[in-house]
Structure formats: C-alpha cells, structure tokens
Tab-separated table of C-alpha atoms in Angstrom:
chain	number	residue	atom	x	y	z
F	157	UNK	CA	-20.010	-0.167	1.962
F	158	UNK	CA	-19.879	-2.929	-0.639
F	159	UNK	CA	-16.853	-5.528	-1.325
F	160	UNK	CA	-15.622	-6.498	-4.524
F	161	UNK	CA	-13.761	-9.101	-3.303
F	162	UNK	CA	-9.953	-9.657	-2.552
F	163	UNK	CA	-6.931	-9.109	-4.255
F	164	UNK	CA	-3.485	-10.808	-2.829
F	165	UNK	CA	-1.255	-7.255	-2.388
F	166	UNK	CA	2.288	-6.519	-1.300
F	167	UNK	CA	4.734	-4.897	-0.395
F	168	UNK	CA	4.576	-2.420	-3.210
F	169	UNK	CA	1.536	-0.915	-4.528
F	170	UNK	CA	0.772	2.628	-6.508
F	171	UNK	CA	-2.343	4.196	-5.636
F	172	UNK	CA	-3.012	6.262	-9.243
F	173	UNK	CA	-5.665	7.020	-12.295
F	174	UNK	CA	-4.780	3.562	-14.167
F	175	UNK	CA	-3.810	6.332	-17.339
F	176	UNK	CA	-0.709	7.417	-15.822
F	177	UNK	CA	2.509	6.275	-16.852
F	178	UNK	CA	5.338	6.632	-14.385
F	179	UNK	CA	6.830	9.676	-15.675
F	180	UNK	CA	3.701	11.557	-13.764
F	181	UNK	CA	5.535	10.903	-10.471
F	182	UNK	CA	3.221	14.051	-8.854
F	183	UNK	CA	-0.063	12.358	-10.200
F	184	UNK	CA	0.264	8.719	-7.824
F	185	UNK	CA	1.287	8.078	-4.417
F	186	UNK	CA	3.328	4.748	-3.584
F	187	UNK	CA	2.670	3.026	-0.265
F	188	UNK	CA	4.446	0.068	0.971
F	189	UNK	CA	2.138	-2.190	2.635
F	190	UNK	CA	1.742	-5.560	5.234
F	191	UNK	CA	1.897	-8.358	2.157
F	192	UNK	CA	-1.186	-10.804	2.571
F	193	UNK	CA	-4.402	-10.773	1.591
F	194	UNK	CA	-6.674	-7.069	1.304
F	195	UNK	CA	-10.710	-6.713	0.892
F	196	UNK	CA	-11.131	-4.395	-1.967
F	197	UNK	CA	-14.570	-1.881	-0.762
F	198	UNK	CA	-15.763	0.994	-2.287
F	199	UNK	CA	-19.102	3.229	-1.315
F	200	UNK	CA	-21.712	3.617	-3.823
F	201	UNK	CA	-24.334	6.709	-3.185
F	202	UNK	CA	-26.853	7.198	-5.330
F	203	UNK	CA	-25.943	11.247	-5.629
F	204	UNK	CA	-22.349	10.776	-5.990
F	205	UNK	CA	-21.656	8.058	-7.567
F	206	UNK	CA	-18.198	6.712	-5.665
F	207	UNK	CA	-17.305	8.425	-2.530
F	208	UNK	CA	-14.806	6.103	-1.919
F	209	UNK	CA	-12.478	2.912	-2.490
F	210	UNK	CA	-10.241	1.222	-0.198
F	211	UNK	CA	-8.178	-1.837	0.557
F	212	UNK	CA	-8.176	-3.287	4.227
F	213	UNK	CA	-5.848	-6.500	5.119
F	214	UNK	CA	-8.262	-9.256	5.785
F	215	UNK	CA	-5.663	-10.609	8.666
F	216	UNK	CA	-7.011	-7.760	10.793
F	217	UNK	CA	-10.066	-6.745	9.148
F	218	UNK	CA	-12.055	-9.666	8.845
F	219	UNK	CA	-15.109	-8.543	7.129
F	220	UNK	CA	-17.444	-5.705	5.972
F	221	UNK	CA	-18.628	-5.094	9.556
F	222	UNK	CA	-14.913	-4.673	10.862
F	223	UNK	CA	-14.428	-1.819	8.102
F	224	UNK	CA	-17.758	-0.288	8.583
F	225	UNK	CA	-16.829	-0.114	12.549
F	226	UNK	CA	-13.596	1.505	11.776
F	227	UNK	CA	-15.152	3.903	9.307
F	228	UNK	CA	-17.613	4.984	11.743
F	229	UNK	CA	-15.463	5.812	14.173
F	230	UNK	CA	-14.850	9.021	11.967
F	231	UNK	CA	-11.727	7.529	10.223
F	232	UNK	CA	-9.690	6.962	13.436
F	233	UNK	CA	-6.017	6.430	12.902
F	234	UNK	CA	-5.871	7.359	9.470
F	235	UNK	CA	-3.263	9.795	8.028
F	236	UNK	CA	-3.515	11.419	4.777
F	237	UNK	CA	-0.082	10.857	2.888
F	238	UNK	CA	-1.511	12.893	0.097
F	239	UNK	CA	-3.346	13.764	-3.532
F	240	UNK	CA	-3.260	11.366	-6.363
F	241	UNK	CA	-4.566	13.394	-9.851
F	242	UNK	CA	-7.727	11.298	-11.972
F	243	UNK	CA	-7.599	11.978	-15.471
F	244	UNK	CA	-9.391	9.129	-16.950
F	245	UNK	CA	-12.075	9.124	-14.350
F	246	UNK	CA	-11.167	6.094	-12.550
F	247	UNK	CA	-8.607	5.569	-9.503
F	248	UNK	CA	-7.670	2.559	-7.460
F	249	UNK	CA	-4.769	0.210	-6.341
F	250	UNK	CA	-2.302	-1.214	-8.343
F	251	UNK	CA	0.931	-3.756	-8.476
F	252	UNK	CA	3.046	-3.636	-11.230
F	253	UNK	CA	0.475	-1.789	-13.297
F	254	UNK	CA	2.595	-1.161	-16.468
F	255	UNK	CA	2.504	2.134	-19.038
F	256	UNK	CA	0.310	1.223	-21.077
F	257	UNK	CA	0.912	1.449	-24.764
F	258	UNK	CA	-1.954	3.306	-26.895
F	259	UNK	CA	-3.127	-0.515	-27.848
F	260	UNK	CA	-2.607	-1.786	-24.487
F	261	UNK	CA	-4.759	1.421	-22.987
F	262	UNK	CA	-7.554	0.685	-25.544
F	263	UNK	CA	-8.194	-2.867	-24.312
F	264	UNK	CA	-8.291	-2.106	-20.865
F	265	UNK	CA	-11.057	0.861	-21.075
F	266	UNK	CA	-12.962	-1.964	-23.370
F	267	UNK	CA	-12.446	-4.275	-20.623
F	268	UNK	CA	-13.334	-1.922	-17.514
F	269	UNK	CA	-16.284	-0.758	-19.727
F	270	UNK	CA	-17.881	-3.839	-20.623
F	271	UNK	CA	-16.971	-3.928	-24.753
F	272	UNK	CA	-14.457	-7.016	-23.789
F	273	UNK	CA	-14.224	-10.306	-21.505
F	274	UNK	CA	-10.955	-11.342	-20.064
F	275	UNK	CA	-11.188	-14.073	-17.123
F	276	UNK	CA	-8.574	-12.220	-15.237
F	277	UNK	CA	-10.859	-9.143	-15.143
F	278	UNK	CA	-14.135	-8.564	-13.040
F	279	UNK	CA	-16.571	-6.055	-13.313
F	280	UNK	CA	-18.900	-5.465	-10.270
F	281	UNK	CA	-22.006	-2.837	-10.439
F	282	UNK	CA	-20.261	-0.879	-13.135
F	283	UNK	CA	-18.242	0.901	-10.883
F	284	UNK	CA	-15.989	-1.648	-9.417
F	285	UNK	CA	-13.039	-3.371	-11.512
F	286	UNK	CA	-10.822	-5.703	-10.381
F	287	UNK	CA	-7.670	-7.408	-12.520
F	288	UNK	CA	-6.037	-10.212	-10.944
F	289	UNK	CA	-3.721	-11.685	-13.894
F	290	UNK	CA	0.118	-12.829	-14.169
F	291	UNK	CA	1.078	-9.036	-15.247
F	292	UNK	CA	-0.259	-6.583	-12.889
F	293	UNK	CA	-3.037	-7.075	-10.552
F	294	UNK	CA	-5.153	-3.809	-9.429
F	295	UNK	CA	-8.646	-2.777	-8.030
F	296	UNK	CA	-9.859	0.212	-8.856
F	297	UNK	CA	-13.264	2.405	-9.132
F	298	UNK	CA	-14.875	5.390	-10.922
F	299	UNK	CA	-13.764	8.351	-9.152
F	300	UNK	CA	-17.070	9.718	-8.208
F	301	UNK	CA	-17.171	12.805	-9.364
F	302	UNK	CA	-14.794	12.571	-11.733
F	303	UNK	CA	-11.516	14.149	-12.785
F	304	UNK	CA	-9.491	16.283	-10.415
F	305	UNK	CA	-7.210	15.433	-7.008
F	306	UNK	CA	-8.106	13.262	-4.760
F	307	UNK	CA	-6.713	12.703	-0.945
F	308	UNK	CA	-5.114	9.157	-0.090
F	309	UNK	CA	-5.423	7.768	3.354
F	310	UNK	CA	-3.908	5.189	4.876
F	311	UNK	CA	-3.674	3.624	8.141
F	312	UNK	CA	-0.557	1.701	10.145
F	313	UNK	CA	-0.393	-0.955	12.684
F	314	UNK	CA	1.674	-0.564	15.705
F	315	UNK	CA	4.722	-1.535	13.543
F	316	UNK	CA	4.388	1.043	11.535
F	317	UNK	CA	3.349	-1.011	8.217
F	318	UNK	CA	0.541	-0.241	6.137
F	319	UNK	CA	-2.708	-1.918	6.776
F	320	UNK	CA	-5.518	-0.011	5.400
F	321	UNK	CA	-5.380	2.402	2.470
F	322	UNK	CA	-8.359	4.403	1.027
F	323	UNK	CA	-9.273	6.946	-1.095
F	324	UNK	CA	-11.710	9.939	-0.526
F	325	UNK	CA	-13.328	11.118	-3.866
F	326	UNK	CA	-15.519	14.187	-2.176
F	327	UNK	CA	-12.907	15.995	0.514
C-alpha cells in the first residue's frame, strides 16, 4: 500500500470517473464524510495495475501501518454502498469537482498525463493524481483494469460518520 499524500476533505465528497458530469447520477456515489484531514493510498501490483484507492481520516488512522492493519483484517467493518461506472479509465475522490467543459476536460487529461504542469496538481508513479487547488480538490487513480463498474466501500465510526472510503477495482 503506497500514500500519495493528504488531501483536507469534507463533509461532501463524490466518489466518480473524473469524466462524469452530474447528469450521470447512476455512474458516482456521494458519501458524506468526518471533515478533517484523509491519507489518500492506493495499491499498485505489478499484474494489475491498481487494485485499489482509498481515503482514511488521519485523526484515526495515523499512518500506512494503521491502514495496512485494518486491511488485513479482511476489510473488517466495511460496507459496500455501491458501483461507481469508469469511463475514462481513472476513478477517485472528489469535492466540488465541476463538469468539465470540452476545454476544461482537455487540460486535465494533459495534466493527469504528464503533457502539462500546474502547482496545484501532483502526479505520483503515474498512477496516482492528486489536485488540491481553490476550485475542486480530488485524488484519484487509474482504475486498474480499466473501464467498467467498480464497488465503493466505506467504513463508519461509532457515530455513524464516514471515516474510511475505498474503492475495489478487481471484485
């Protein structure tokens, strides 16, 4: 499991293929989650690609370890809430991630694939993006094995907020 870092998330995030405009209401989930601070992970396999990506609040997970423990323990106390759809082969977390216009679309894949710099956007191990600017904020990943439906996970403290979110690109 490798971090790329963390992203300041909350309360309202969409969990979607960054392509999809909000008219595809059956293509993204929305989860309202604990505010604060997340660790963005993903898992990297050399035969799959991504087999994962995830976002864990760093008040209760405080590092790597913490989510590798939890994830061992065969994915205790997670639910599945459902399927988000991957079109553009990518998937991930987002807040306030606007519809892109055909302009606005083109300079993000240029930026997520490497043909653009922007100081508000990281690229880590070509499979790991993260935007942290004034407009939207997001990480997101390649989706593994590509397009197709994909289950989302998530997992609630004993208030019933959202804590941990992931999702599972082979299920």
């Amino acid at each position: 499991m490798l971090s790329a870092g963390t992203l300041k998330f909350g309360p309202n995030i969409k969990v979607t293929d960054p392509c999809y405009d909000n008219s595809k209401d059956y293509c993204y989930e929305n989860l309202t989650i604990k505010p604060g601070k997340y660790i963005c992970v993903y898992n990297a396999t050399e035969r799959f690609g991504v087999s994962m990506c995830g976002i864990y609040n760093a008040e209760i997970f405080k590092n790597l370890e913490d989510i590798e423990n939890l994830h061992s323990q065969i994915y205790t106390g997670f639910d599945c809430i459902g399927t988000i759809c991957v079109d553009a082969g990518l998937a991930g977390f987002f807040e306030n991630k606007p519809d892109f216009t055909n302009d606005e679309w083109s300079h993000f894949c240029d930026l997520t694939f490497g043909n653009e710099t922007d100081n508000d956007f990281k690229v880590i191990d070509n499979c790991a993006y993260v935007k942290n600017g004034n407009n939207y904020k997001g990480f997101y990943t390649s989706s593994g094995e590509g397009d197709g439906n994909y289950h989302v996970y998530v997992k609630k403290d004993d208030n019933g907020k959202t804590i941990a979110a992931y999702i599972d690109f082979y299920y």
